[in-house]
PDB file of C-alpha atoms in Angstrom:
ATOM      1  CA  UNK A   1      -0.001   0.055   0.002  1.00 46.00           C
ATOM      2  CA  UNK A   2       1.452   3.384  -0.985  1.00 45.00           C
ATOM      3  CA  UNK A   3       1.386   6.602   0.930  1.00 45.00           C
ATOM      4  CA  UNK A   4      -1.115   7.897  -1.523  1.00 43.00           C
ATOM      5  CA  UNK A   5      -3.559   5.139  -1.017  1.00 41.00           C
ATOM      6  CA  UNK A   6      -7.157   6.292  -0.275  1.00 39.00           C
ATOM      7  CA  UNK A   7      -7.329   3.656   2.459  1.00 41.00           C
ATOM      8  CA  UNK A   8      -4.919   5.575   4.705  1.00 40.00           C
ATOM      9  CA  UNK A   9      -5.245   9.125   3.464  1.00 41.00           C
ATOM     10  CA  UNK A  10      -7.171  11.571   5.676  1.00 45.00           C
ATOM     11  CA  UNK A  11     -10.087  13.184   3.754  1.00 45.00           C
ATOM     12  CA  UNK A  12      -9.597  16.850   3.009  1.00 44.00           C
ATOM     13  CA  UNK A  13     -11.103  19.683   1.059  1.00 40.00           C
ATOM     14  CA  UNK A  14      -9.774  22.774  -0.560  1.00 46.00           C
ATOM     15  CA  UNK A  15     -10.077  25.997   1.419  1.00 47.00           C
ATOM     16  CA  UNK A  16     -13.150  28.125   0.575  1.00 52.00           C
ATOM     17  CA  UNK A  17     -12.747  31.496  -1.130  1.00 48.00           C
ATOM     18  CA  UNK A  18     -10.714  34.106   0.908  1.00 57.00           C
ATOM     19  CA  UNK A  19     -13.702  36.387   1.588  1.00 75.00           C
ATOM     20  CA  UNK A  20     -15.188  33.574   3.633  1.00 82.00           C
ATOM     21  CA  UNK A  21     -12.129  33.853   5.994  1.00 81.00           C
ATOM     22  CA  UNK A  22     -13.040  37.515   6.784  1.00 81.00           C
ATOM     23  CA  UNK A  23     -16.597  36.567   7.455  1.00 87.00           C
ATOM     24  CA  UNK A  24     -15.739  33.796   9.791  1.00 91.00           C
ATOM     25  CA  UNK A  25     -13.137  36.124  11.520  1.00 89.00           C
ATOM     26  CA  UNK A  26     -15.808  38.805  11.925  1.00 88.00           C
ATOM     27  CA  UNK A  27     -18.209  36.240  13.465  1.00 93.00           C
ATOM     28  CA  UNK A  28     -15.502  35.211  15.988  1.00 92.00           C
ATOM     29  CA  UNK A  29     -14.534  38.687  16.847  1.00 90.00           C
ATOM     30  CA  UNK A  30     -18.258  39.554  17.597  1.00 91.00           C
ATOM     31  CA  UNK A  31     -18.449  36.631  19.836  1.00 94.00           C
ATOM     32  CA  UNK A  32     -15.247  37.702  21.620  1.00 91.00           C
ATOM     33  CA  UNK A  33     -16.433  41.349  21.979  1.00 89.00           C
ATOM     34  CA  UNK A  34     -18.605  40.309  24.906  1.00 92.00           C
ATOM     35  CA  UNK A  35     -15.987  38.414  26.746  1.00 90.00           C
ATOM     36  CA  UNK A  36     -14.403  41.239  28.831  1.00 85.00           C
ATOM     37  CA  UNK A  37     -17.719  42.964  29.733  1.00 89.00           C
ATOM     38  CA  UNK A  38     -19.274  39.612  30.861  1.00 92.00           C
ATOM     39  CA  UNK A  39     -16.231  38.546  32.716  1.00 90.00           C
ATOM     40  CA  UNK A  40     -16.549  41.801  34.607  1.00 87.00           C
ATOM     41  CA  UNK A  41     -20.246  41.019  35.273  1.00 89.00           C
ATOM     42  CA  UNK A  42     -19.241  37.487  36.603  1.00 89.00           C
ATOM     43  CA  UNK A  43     -16.580  38.684  39.055  1.00 86.00           C
ATOM     44  CA  UNK A  44     -17.928  42.223  39.873  1.00 80.00           C
ATOM     45  CA  UNK A  45     -19.316  41.710  43.377  1.00 77.00           C
ATOM     46  CA  UNK A  46     -17.000  39.001  44.649  1.00 74.00           C
ATOM     47  CA  UNK A  47     -19.691  36.218  44.718  1.00 82.00           C
ATOM     48  CA  UNK A  48     -17.729  34.289  42.183  1.00 89.00           C
ATOM     49  CA  UNK A  49     -14.035  34.091  42.459  1.00 90.00           C
ATOM     50  CA  UNK A  50     -11.894  34.959  39.389  1.00 90.00           C
ATOM     51  CA  UNK A  51     -10.220  31.472  39.580  1.00 91.00           C
ATOM     52  CA  UNK A  52     -13.667  29.853  39.294  1.00 94.00           C
ATOM     53  CA  UNK A  53     -14.779  31.991  36.431  1.00 92.00           C
ATOM     54  CA  UNK A  54     -11.581  31.595  34.626  1.00 90.00           C
ATOM     55  CA  UNK A  55     -11.318  27.826  35.012  1.00 93.00           C
ATOM     56  CA  UNK A  56     -15.009  26.660  35.158  1.00 94.00           C
ATOM     57  CA  UNK A  57     -15.798  28.113  31.722  1.00 93.00           C
ATOM     58  CA  UNK A  58     -13.034  25.954  30.183  1.00 94.00           C
ATOM     59  CA  UNK A  59     -14.325  22.899  31.977  1.00 96.00           C
ATOM     60  CA  UNK A  60     -17.795  23.391  30.461  1.00 96.00           C
ATOM     61  CA  UNK A  61     -16.350  24.071  27.084  1.00 96.00           C
ATOM     62  CA  UNK A  62     -14.187  20.978  27.329  1.00 96.00           C
ATOM     63  CA  UNK A  63     -17.364  18.747  27.975  1.00 96.00           C
ATOM     64  CA  UNK A  64     -18.913  20.085  24.792  1.00 96.00           C
ATOM     65  CA  UNK A  65     -15.596  19.654  22.830  1.00 96.00           C
ATOM     66  CA  UNK A  66     -14.996  16.160  24.115  1.00 96.00           C
ATOM     67  CA  UNK A  67     -18.621  15.006  23.118  1.00 96.00           C
ATOM     68  CA  UNK A  68     -18.133  16.483  19.616  1.00 95.00           C
ATOM     69  CA  UNK A  69     -14.716  14.669  19.170  1.00 95.00           C
ATOM     70  CA  UNK A  70     -16.195  11.325  20.391  1.00 95.00           C
ATOM     71  CA  UNK A  71     -19.321  11.555  18.287  1.00 96.00           C
ATOM     72  CA  UNK A  72     -17.414  12.335  15.115  1.00 94.00           C
ATOM     73  CA  UNK A  73     -14.600   9.961  15.997  1.00 93.00           C
ATOM     74  CA  UNK A  74     -11.793  12.412  15.320  1.00 93.00           C
ATOM     75  CA  UNK A  75      -8.320  10.952  15.120  1.00 92.00           C
ATOM     76  CA  UNK A  76      -5.786  11.989  17.737  1.00 92.00           C
ATOM     77  CA  UNK A  77      -3.302  14.742  16.942  1.00 93.00           C
ATOM     78  CA  UNK A  78      -0.020  13.270  15.850  1.00 90.00           C
ATOM     79  CA  UNK A  79       3.698  14.328  15.776  1.00 90.00           C
ATOM     80  CA  UNK A  80       4.264  18.103  16.258  1.00 91.00           C
ATOM     81  CA  UNK A  81       0.437  18.759  16.188  1.00 93.00           C
ATOM     82  CA  UNK A  82       0.551  17.482  19.892  1.00 94.00           C
ATOM     83  CA  UNK A  83       3.026  20.204  20.806  1.00 94.00           C
ATOM     84  CA  UNK A  84       0.834  22.821  18.945  1.00 94.00           C
ATOM     85  CA  UNK A  85      -2.325  21.704  20.695  1.00 95.00           C
ATOM     86  CA  UNK A  86      -0.460  22.127  24.058  1.00 95.00           C
ATOM     87  CA  UNK A  87       0.573  25.732  23.067  1.00 95.00           C
ATOM     88  CA  UNK A  88      -2.957  26.734  22.127  1.00 95.00           C
ATOM     89  CA  UNK A  89      -4.332  25.147  25.363  1.00 95.00           C
ATOM     90  CA  UNK A  90      -1.842  27.114  27.496  1.00 95.00           C
ATOM     91  CA  UNK A  91      -2.397  30.384  25.677  1.00 94.00           C
ATOM     92  CA  UNK A  92      -6.203  30.632  25.036  1.00 92.00           C
ATOM     93  CA  UNK A  93      -7.776  27.982  27.339  1.00 93.00           C
ATOM     94  CA  UNK A  94      -5.675  28.600  30.555  1.00 92.00           C
ATOM     95  CA  UNK A  95      -3.632  31.828  30.149  1.00 92.00           C
ATOM     96  CA  UNK A  96      -6.081  34.417  28.747  1.00 90.00           C
ATOM     97  CA  UNK A  97      -9.172  33.439  30.793  1.00 89.00           C
ATOM     98  CA  UNK A  98      -7.422  33.244  34.063  1.00 89.00           C
ATOM     99  CA  UNK A  99      -5.310  36.435  33.715  1.00 91.00           C
ATOM    100  CA  UNK A 100      -8.255  38.493  32.391  1.00 90.00           C
ATOM    101  CA  UNK A 101     -10.574  37.170  35.271  1.00 87.00           C
ATOM    102  CA  UNK A 102      -8.125  38.202  37.985  1.00 88.00           C
ATOM    103  CA  UNK A 103      -7.387  41.536  36.252  1.00 88.00           C
ATOM    104  CA  UNK A 104     -11.144  42.447  35.978  1.00 85.00           C
ATOM    105  CA  UNK A 105     -11.707  42.196  39.630  1.00 83.00           C
ATOM    106  CA  UNK A 106      -9.905  45.576  40.160  1.00 81.00           C
ATOM    107  CA  UNK A 107     -10.198  47.404  36.915  1.00 80.00           C
ATOM    108  CA  UNK A 108     -13.283  48.458  34.714  1.00 80.00           C
ATOM    109  CA  UNK A 109     -14.056  46.623  31.611  1.00 78.00           C
ATOM    110  CA  UNK A 110     -13.608  49.646  29.511  1.00 74.00           C
ATOM    111  CA  UNK A 111     -10.036  49.844  30.842  1.00 78.00           C
ATOM    112  CA  UNK A 112      -9.291  46.252  30.082  1.00 80.00           C
ATOM    113  CA  UNK A 113     -10.764  46.492  26.584  1.00 78.00           C
ATOM    114  CA  UNK A 114      -8.272  49.165  25.577  1.00 76.00           C
ATOM    115  CA  UNK A 115      -5.178  47.239  26.917  1.00 80.00           C
ATOM    116  CA  UNK A 116      -6.443  44.108  25.159  1.00 80.00           C
ATOM    117  CA  UNK A 117      -6.646  46.253  21.945  1.00 78.00           C
ATOM    118  CA  UNK A 118      -2.899  45.473  21.565  1.00 82.00           C
ATOM    119  CA  UNK A 119      -3.897  41.851  20.621  1.00 83.00           C
ATOM    120  CA  UNK A 120      -4.136  42.088  16.826  1.00 79.00           C
ATOM    121  CA  UNK A 121      -0.582  43.650  16.627  1.00 79.00           C
ATOM    122  CA  UNK A 122       0.667  41.117  19.139  1.00 84.00           C
ATOM    123  CA  UNK A 123      -0.694  38.275  17.083  1.00 82.00           C
ATOM    124  CA  UNK A 124       0.830  39.588  14.040  1.00 78.00           C
ATOM    125  CA  UNK A 125       4.152  39.811  15.798  1.00 82.00           C
ATOM    126  CA  UNK A 126       3.958  36.122  16.898  1.00 86.00           C
ATOM    127  CA  UNK A 127       2.776  35.119  13.439  1.00 80.00           C
ATOM    128  CA  UNK A 128       5.760  36.907  11.873  1.00 79.00           C
ATOM    129  CA  UNK A 129       8.166  35.217  14.277  1.00 82.00           C
ATOM    130  CA  UNK A 130       6.546  31.871  13.895  1.00 82.00           C
ATOM    131  CA  UNK A 131       6.393  31.915   9.987  1.00 74.00           C
ATOM    132  CA  UNK A 132       9.590  33.911   9.433  1.00 73.00           C
ATOM    133  CA  UNK A 133       7.780  36.148   7.009  1.00 66.00           C
ATOM    134  CA  UNK A 134       9.758  39.396   6.095  1.00 69.00           C
ATOM    135  CA  UNK A 135       8.124  42.634   7.187  1.00 69.00           C
ATOM    136  CA  UNK A 136       9.147  46.211   6.838  1.00 75.00           C
ATOM    137  CA  UNK A 137      10.572  48.379   9.625  1.00 81.00           C
ATOM    138  CA  UNK A 138       7.284  50.401   9.635  1.00 80.00           C
ATOM    139  CA  UNK A 139       5.564  47.308  11.073  1.00 75.00           C
ATOM    140  CA  UNK A 140       8.010  47.158  13.964  1.00 77.00           C
ATOM    141  CA  UNK A 141       7.834  50.839  14.507  1.00 82.00           C
ATOM    142  CA  UNK A 142       3.867  50.912  14.641  1.00 77.00           C
ATOM    143  CA  UNK A 143       3.955  47.836  16.785  1.00 74.00           C
ATOM    144  CA  UNK A 144       6.290  49.473  19.386  1.00 78.00           C
ATOM    145  CA  UNK A 145       4.117  52.658  19.210  1.00 80.00           C
ATOM    146  CA  UNK A 146       1.020  50.677  20.089  1.00 75.00           C
ATOM    147  CA  UNK A 147       2.859  49.108  23.093  1.00 73.00           C
ATOM    148  CA  UNK A 148       3.750  52.479  24.379  1.00 78.00           C
ATOM    149  CA  UNK A 149       0.357  53.824  23.772  1.00 76.00           C
ATOM    150  CA  UNK A 150      -1.307  51.111  25.714  1.00 72.00           C
ATOM    151  CA  UNK A 151       1.089  51.478  28.608  1.00 67.00           C
ATOM    152  CA  UNK A 152       0.700  55.222  28.816  1.00 73.00           C
ATOM    153  CA  UNK A 153      -3.126  54.850  28.520  1.00 70.00           C
ATOM    154  CA  UNK A 154      -3.132  52.281  31.321  1.00 63.00           C
ATOM    155  CA  UNK A 155      -0.975  54.472  33.596  1.00 63.00           C
ATOM    156  CA  UNK A 156      -3.017  57.651  33.051  1.00 64.00           C
ATOM    157  CA  UNK A 157      -6.262  55.862  33.463  1.00 59.00           C
ATOM    158  CA  UNK A 158      -4.946  54.550  36.694  1.00 54.00           C
ATOM    159  CA  UNK A 159      -4.288  57.970  38.238  1.00 48.00           C
ATOM    160  CA  UNK A 160      -1.027  59.159  36.690  1.00 49.00           C
ATOM    161  CA  UNK A 161       2.202  57.783  35.398  1.00 47.00           C
ATOM    162  CA  UNK A 162       2.866  56.180  38.664  1.00 52.00           C
ATOM    163  CA  UNK A 163      -0.560  54.608  38.679  1.00 56.00           C
ATOM    164  CA  UNK A 164       0.301  51.433  36.642  1.00 62.00           C
ATOM    165  CA  UNK A 165      -1.409  48.560  38.635  1.00 75.00           C
ATOM    166  CA  UNK A 166      -0.910  44.953  38.820  1.00 79.00           C
ATOM    167  CA  UNK A 167      -4.146  44.446  36.892  1.00 81.00           C
ATOM    168  CA  UNK A 168      -2.450  46.086  33.834  1.00 83.00           C
ATOM    169  CA  UNK A 169       0.373  43.651  33.899  1.00 87.00           C
ATOM    170  CA  UNK A 170      -2.086  40.806  34.073  1.00 90.00           C
ATOM    171  CA  UNK A 171      -3.944  42.158  31.130  1.00 89.00           C
ATOM    172  CA  UNK A 172      -0.637  42.459  29.059  1.00 89.00           C
ATOM    173  CA  UNK A 173       0.213  38.916  30.079  1.00 92.00           C
ATOM    174  CA  UNK A 174      -3.279  37.847  28.818  1.00 92.00           C
ATOM    175  CA  UNK A 175      -2.511  39.588  25.471  1.00 91.00           C
ATOM    176  CA  UNK A 176       0.761  37.746  25.163  1.00 93.00           C
ATOM    177  CA  UNK A 177      -0.788  34.376  25.945  1.00 94.00           C
ATOM    178  CA  UNK A 178      -3.705  34.939  23.512  1.00 92.00           C
ATOM    179  CA  UNK A 179      -1.372  36.167  20.692  1.00 91.00           C
ATOM    180  CA  UNK A 180       0.744  32.969  20.961  1.00 93.00           C
ATOM    181  CA  UNK A 181      -2.484  30.801  21.118  1.00 93.00           C
ATOM    182  CA  UNK A 182      -4.099  32.610  18.184  1.00 89.00           C
ATOM    183  CA  UNK A 183      -1.073  32.406  15.886  1.00 89.00           C
ATOM    184  CA  UNK A 184      -0.345  28.764  16.645  1.00 92.00           C
ATOM    185  CA  UNK A 185      -3.888  27.881  16.480  1.00 90.00           C
ATOM    186  CA  UNK A 186      -4.337  29.485  13.109  1.00 86.00           C
ATOM    187  CA  UNK A 187      -1.444  27.486  11.659  1.00 88.00           C
ATOM    188  CA  UNK A 188      -2.655  24.244  13.360  1.00 91.00           C
ATOM    189  CA  UNK A 189      -6.262  24.743  12.040  1.00 88.00           C
ATOM    190  CA  UNK A 190      -4.851  24.370   8.463  1.00 87.00           C
ATOM    191  CA  UNK A 191      -3.782  20.880   9.191  1.00 88.00           C
ATOM    192  CA  UNK A 192      -6.210  19.729  11.826  1.00 89.00           C
ATOM    193  CA  UNK A 193      -9.309  21.701  11.214  1.00 89.00           C
ATOM    194  CA  UNK A 194     -10.750  24.743  13.059  1.00 88.00           C
ATOM    195  CA  UNK A 195     -13.234  23.222  15.551  1.00 92.00           C
ATOM    196  CA  UNK A 196     -10.895  20.163  16.036  1.00 94.00           C
ATOM    197  CA  UNK A 197      -8.083  22.472  17.029  1.00 94.00           C
ATOM    198  CA  UNK A 198     -10.227  24.241  19.608  1.00 93.00           C
ATOM    199  CA  UNK A 199     -11.685  20.863  20.898  1.00 95.00           C
ATOM    200  CA  UNK A 200      -8.379  19.183  21.399  1.00 96.00           C
ATOM    201  CA  UNK A 201      -6.897  22.231  23.200  1.00 96.00           C
ATOM    202  CA  UNK A 202      -9.886  22.252  25.547  1.00 96.00           C
ATOM    203  CA  UNK A 203      -9.587  18.473  26.147  1.00 96.00           C
ATOM    204  CA  UNK A 204      -5.798  18.631  26.764  1.00 95.00           C
ATOM    205  CA  UNK A 205      -6.209  21.547  29.291  1.00 95.00           C
ATOM    206  CA  UNK A 206      -9.222  19.992  31.019  1.00 95.00           C
ATOM    207  CA  UNK A 207      -7.436  18.006  33.794  1.00 95.00           C
ATOM    208  CA  UNK A 208      -5.700  21.282  34.995  1.00 94.00           C
ATOM    209  CA  UNK A 209      -8.881  23.353  34.614  1.00 95.00           C
ATOM    210  CA  UNK A 210     -10.910  20.712  36.549  1.00 96.00           C
ATOM    211  CA  UNK A 211      -8.312  20.782  39.326  1.00 96.00           C
ATOM    212  CA  UNK A 212      -8.370  24.670  39.494  1.00 95.00           C
ATOM    213  CA  UNK A 213     -12.223  24.665  39.479  1.00 95.00           C
ATOM    214  CA  UNK A 214     -12.358  22.198  42.432  1.00 96.00           C
ATOM    215  CA  UNK A 215      -9.805  24.348  44.289  1.00 95.00           C
ATOM    216  CA  UNK A 216     -11.865  27.484  43.682  1.00 93.00           C
ATOM    217  CA  UNK A 217     -15.125  25.790  44.824  1.00 94.00           C
ATOM    218  CA  UNK A 218     -13.416  24.414  48.041  1.00 93.00           C
ATOM    219  CA  UNK A 219     -12.132  27.782  48.851  1.00 90.00           C
ATOM    220  CA  UNK A 220     -15.444  29.580  48.211  1.00 88.00           C
ATOM    221  CA  UNK A 221     -18.710  28.279  46.842  1.00 89.00           C
ATOM    222  CA  UNK A 222     -19.789  30.354  44.023  1.00 88.00           C
ATOM    223  CA  UNK A 223     -23.010  32.134  44.451  1.00 86.00           C
ATOM    224  CA  UNK A 224     -24.263  34.946  42.290  1.00 80.00           C
ATOM    225  CA  UNK A 225     -27.533  35.883  40.600  1.00 87.00           C
ATOM    226  CA  UNK A 226     -29.145  34.872  37.317  1.00 88.00           C
ATOM    227  CA  UNK A 227     -27.167  37.495  35.421  1.00 89.00           C
ATOM    228  CA  UNK A 228     -23.715  36.194  36.702  1.00 91.00           C
ATOM    229  CA  UNK A 229     -24.560  32.688  35.893  1.00 94.00           C
ATOM    230  CA  UNK A 230     -25.846  33.630  32.542  1.00 94.00           C
ATOM    231  CA  UNK A 231     -22.426  35.406  31.984  1.00 93.00           C
ATOM    232  CA  UNK A 232     -20.589  32.263  32.925  1.00 94.00           C
ATOM    233  CA  UNK A 233     -22.699  30.294  30.431  1.00 95.00           C
ATOM    234  CA  UNK A 234     -21.977  32.662  27.674  1.00 96.00           C
ATOM    235  CA  UNK A 235     -18.246  32.635  28.396  1.00 95.00           C
ATOM    236  CA  UNK A 236     -18.195  28.797  28.522  1.00 95.00           C
ATOM    237  CA  UNK A 237     -20.258  28.089  25.342  1.00 95.00           C
ATOM    238  CA  UNK A 238     -19.624  31.089  23.042  1.00 95.00           C
ATOM    239  CA  UNK A 239     -16.347  32.692  24.231  1.00 92.00           C
ATOM    240  CA  UNK A 240     -14.469  29.367  24.885  1.00 93.00           C
ATOM    241  CA  UNK A 241     -15.841  27.276  22.145  1.00 94.00           C
ATOM    242  CA  UNK A 242     -18.122  28.587  19.360  1.00 94.00           C
ATOM    243  CA  UNK A 243     -16.235  31.888  19.032  1.00 93.00           C
ATOM    244  CA  UNK A 244     -12.897  30.084  18.646  1.00 91.00           C
ATOM    245  CA  UNK A 245     -14.380  27.645  16.093  1.00 92.00           C
ATOM    246  CA  UNK A 246     -15.302  30.737  13.933  1.00 93.00           C
ATOM    247  CA  UNK A 247     -12.079  32.493  14.644  1.00 91.00           C
ATOM    248  CA  UNK A 248      -9.680  29.639  13.847  1.00 88.00           C
ATOM    249  CA  UNK A 249     -11.843  28.883  10.791  1.00 89.00           C
ATOM    250  CA  UNK A 250     -11.182  32.347   9.589  1.00 88.00           C
ATOM    251  CA  UNK A 251      -7.476  32.292  10.290  1.00 83.00           C
ATOM    252  CA  UNK A 252      -7.197  28.871   8.613  1.00 82.00           C
ATOM    253  CA  UNK A 253      -8.858  30.085   5.403  1.00 83.00           C
ATOM    254  CA  UNK A 254      -6.756  33.327   5.617  1.00 72.00           C
ATOM    255  CA  UNK A 255      -4.897  35.024   4.654  1.00 69.00           C
ATOM    256  CA  UNK A 256      -4.035  35.259   8.357  1.00 72.00           C
ATOM    257  CA  UNK A 257      -2.735  38.862   8.050  1.00 63.00           C
ATOM    258  CA  UNK A 258      -5.990  40.161   6.587  1.00 68.00           C
ATOM    259  CA  UNK A 259      -8.200  38.197   8.907  1.00 76.00           C
ATOM    260  CA  UNK A 260      -6.358  39.464  11.968  1.00 73.00           C
ATOM    261  CA  UNK A 261      -7.240  42.889  10.900  1.00 68.00           C
ATOM    262  CA  UNK A 262     -10.954  42.178  11.637  1.00 77.00           C
ATOM    263  CA  UNK A 263     -10.010  41.942  15.305  1.00 78.00           C
ATOM    264  CA  UNK A 264      -9.391  45.769  15.327  1.00 74.00           C
ATOM    265  CA  UNK A 265     -13.218  46.157  15.658  1.00 75.00           C
ATOM    266  CA  UNK A 266     -13.285  44.198  18.866  1.00 80.00           C
ATOM    267  CA  UNK A 267     -12.330  47.086  21.208  1.00 76.00           C
ATOM    268  CA  UNK A 268     -15.084  49.288  19.769  1.00 74.00           C
ATOM    269  CA  UNK A 269     -17.703  46.644  20.143  1.00 79.00           C
ATOM    270  CA  UNK A 270     -16.535  45.769  23.714  1.00 80.00           C
ATOM    271  CA  UNK A 271     -16.551  49.378  24.803  1.00 76.00           C
ATOM    272  CA  UNK A 272     -20.104  49.611  23.540  1.00 77.00           C
ATOM    273  CA  UNK A 273     -21.039  46.488  25.454  1.00 83.00           C
ATOM    274  CA  UNK A 274     -19.357  47.875  28.584  1.00 80.00           C
ATOM    275  CA  UNK A 275     -21.414  50.987  28.287  1.00 79.00           C
ATOM    276  CA  UNK A 276     -24.676  49.135  27.684  1.00 82.00           C
ATOM    277  CA  UNK A 277     -24.309  46.250  30.186  1.00 82.00           C
ATOM    278  CA  UNK A 278     -22.226  47.843  32.907  1.00 77.00           C
ATOM    279  CA  UNK A 279     -23.232  51.489  32.534  1.00 77.00           C
ATOM    280  CA  UNK A 280     -19.496  52.409  32.409  1.00 72.00           C
ATOM    281  CA  UNK A 281     -18.919  55.950  31.074  1.00 72.00           C
ATOM    282  CA  UNK A 282     -16.623  56.122  28.145  1.00 68.00           C
ATOM    283  CA  UNK A 283     -14.473  59.142  28.949  1.00 73.00           C
ATOM    284  CA  UNK A 284     -12.416  61.115  26.622  1.00 76.00           C
ATOM    285  CA  UNK A 285      -9.262  59.536  27.943  1.00 71.00           C
ATOM    286  CA  UNK A 286     -10.743  56.077  27.346  1.00 69.00           C
ATOM    287  CA  UNK A 287     -11.760  57.068  23.792  1.00 74.00           C
ATOM    288  CA  UNK A 288      -8.384  58.814  22.951  1.00 78.00           C
ATOM    289  CA  UNK A 289      -6.415  55.968  24.341  1.00 73.00           C
ATOM    290  CA  UNK A 290      -8.412  53.321  22.570  1.00 72.00           C
ATOM    291  CA  UNK A 291      -8.157  55.205  19.357  1.00 79.00           C
ATOM    292  CA  UNK A 292      -4.277  55.492  19.707  1.00 78.00           C
ATOM    293  CA  UNK A 293      -3.877  51.843  20.494  1.00 74.00           C
ATOM    294  CA  UNK A 294      -6.231  50.739  17.688  1.00 74.00           C
ATOM    295  CA  UNK A 295      -4.535  53.141  15.226  1.00 79.00           C
ATOM    296  CA  UNK A 296      -1.111  51.872  16.041  1.00 75.00           C
ATOM    297  CA  UNK A 297      -2.243  48.235  15.890  1.00 69.00           C
ATOM    298  CA  UNK A 298      -4.000  48.920  12.616  1.00 71.00           C
ATOM    299  CA  UNK A 299      -0.955  50.374  11.019  1.00 76.00           C
ATOM    300  CA  UNK A 300       1.205  47.385  12.264  1.00 68.00           C
ATOM    301  CA  UNK A 301      -1.231  44.774  10.929  1.00 62.00           C
ATOM    302  CA  UNK A 302      -1.885  46.469   7.666  1.00 67.00           C
ATOM    303  CA  UNK A 303       1.767  46.901   7.081  1.00 67.00           C
ATOM    304  CA  UNK A 304       2.436  43.292   7.595  1.00 56.00           C
ATOM    305  CA  UNK A 305      -0.427  42.394   5.348  1.00 51.00           C
ATOM    306  CA  UNK A 306       1.275  44.390   2.493  1.00 52.00           C
ATOM    307  CA  UNK A 307       4.684  42.893   3.183  1.00 51.00           C
ATOM    308  CA  UNK A 308       6.253  40.644   0.621  1.00 45.00           C
ATOM    309  CA  UNK A 309       7.721  37.274   1.852  1.00 44.00           C
ATOM    310  CA  UNK A 310      11.403  36.526   1.666  1.00 44.00           C
ATOM    311  CA  UNK A 311      12.518  34.946  -1.585  1.00 40.00           C
ATOM    312  CA  UNK A 312      12.705  31.198  -1.133  1.00 42.00           C
ATOM    313  CA  UNK A 313      15.010  28.826  -2.787  1.00 40.00           C
ATOM    314  CA  UNK A 314      13.670  26.679  -5.710  1.00 40.00           C
ATOM    315  CA  UNK A 315      14.015  23.598  -3.451  1.00 43.00           C
ATOM    316  CA  UNK A 316      11.918  25.134  -0.723  1.00 41.00           C
ATOM    317  CA  UNK A 317       9.305  26.312  -3.341  1.00 41.00           C
ATOM    318  CA  UNK A 318       9.051  22.746  -4.685  1.00 43.00           C
ATOM    319  CA  UNK A 319       8.472  21.446  -1.029  1.00 43.00           C
ATOM    320  CA  UNK A 320       5.704  24.018  -0.304  1.00 43.00           C
ATOM    321  CA  UNK A 321       2.026  23.157  -0.849  1.00 46.00           C
ATOM    322  CA  UNK A 322      -1.126  25.190  -0.496  1.00 48.00           C
ATOM    323  CA  UNK A 323      -2.605  24.824   3.117  1.00 49.00           C
ATOM    324  CA  UNK A 324      -5.716  22.694   3.303  1.00 50.00           C
ATOM    325  CA  UNK A 325      -8.167  22.144   6.107  1.00 47.00           C
ATOM    326  CA  UNK A 326      -9.449  18.597   6.618  1.00 49.00           C
ATOM    327  CA  UNK A 327     -13.101  18.306   6.458  1.00 46.00           C
ATOM    328  CA  UNK A 328     -15.802  21.101   7.094  1.00 44.00           C
ATOM    329  CA  UNK A 329     -15.161  22.965  10.354  1.00 43.00           C
TER     330      UNK A 329
END
């Protein structure tokens, strides 16, 4: 039996047209735009600990993911895919939810939204480093300006240049974790499939997240009202599963540089949700800070999107093949 035998080959289909990637990306970003405001709702009055909110949502999502993998009899990740799944699990299943949950116990959702606005540029940086694509110096300059703008905004919003709080460091850590998870997950989804990537990451992280949930419950039994439990439900089903299915599907269809630009709309949507759901006032400092961060991130991502890749050797070109996603996601 040859390696090309249909008896052992995994079924695959060609990627859909590129506009579909932008639509899937926009759907994912719309789902994510409620994550920060609803996390703030869940942890606002202290009846649910940030550890419980950050871990329990991953446990619920893992139950859904595990059932989907079992029913469809998905093959296990193999080779380096296992390492990639572990990176995605650490970044977006554990890192981002836990760090943001702790940060939002002491800072308004509108503040968190603007700091997290760095995520598109951070994702682009990780993707550049991961894929070794050539980008212009303008990209790096705009990205650095975005980092500075976010830090200055966070400090001024906290009461002056000396007012940078631990919550801001947690938010920046969440950005870094998500950026790594997004870039690696986008690459993995081209081989493994979008919903499969999300599902395996949730399943891999589930033992740790179950242990953290049990620890949180033993320390303090979560209470809260209907609104808080509804927020946890949304974070579990939509933010941790359905949103990622759409987002990774968009990144896999690509091109990743263009799809990542869609995420620049997330801070605007999230600020709107914070104003509607939490009645947080959007001050001029918040608006100006958000505009500065989004502008810098936009320049960085757009510059990368227009960059030309490094010239490859004929031998490397012969080895390269168009990315394909196995099965419909």
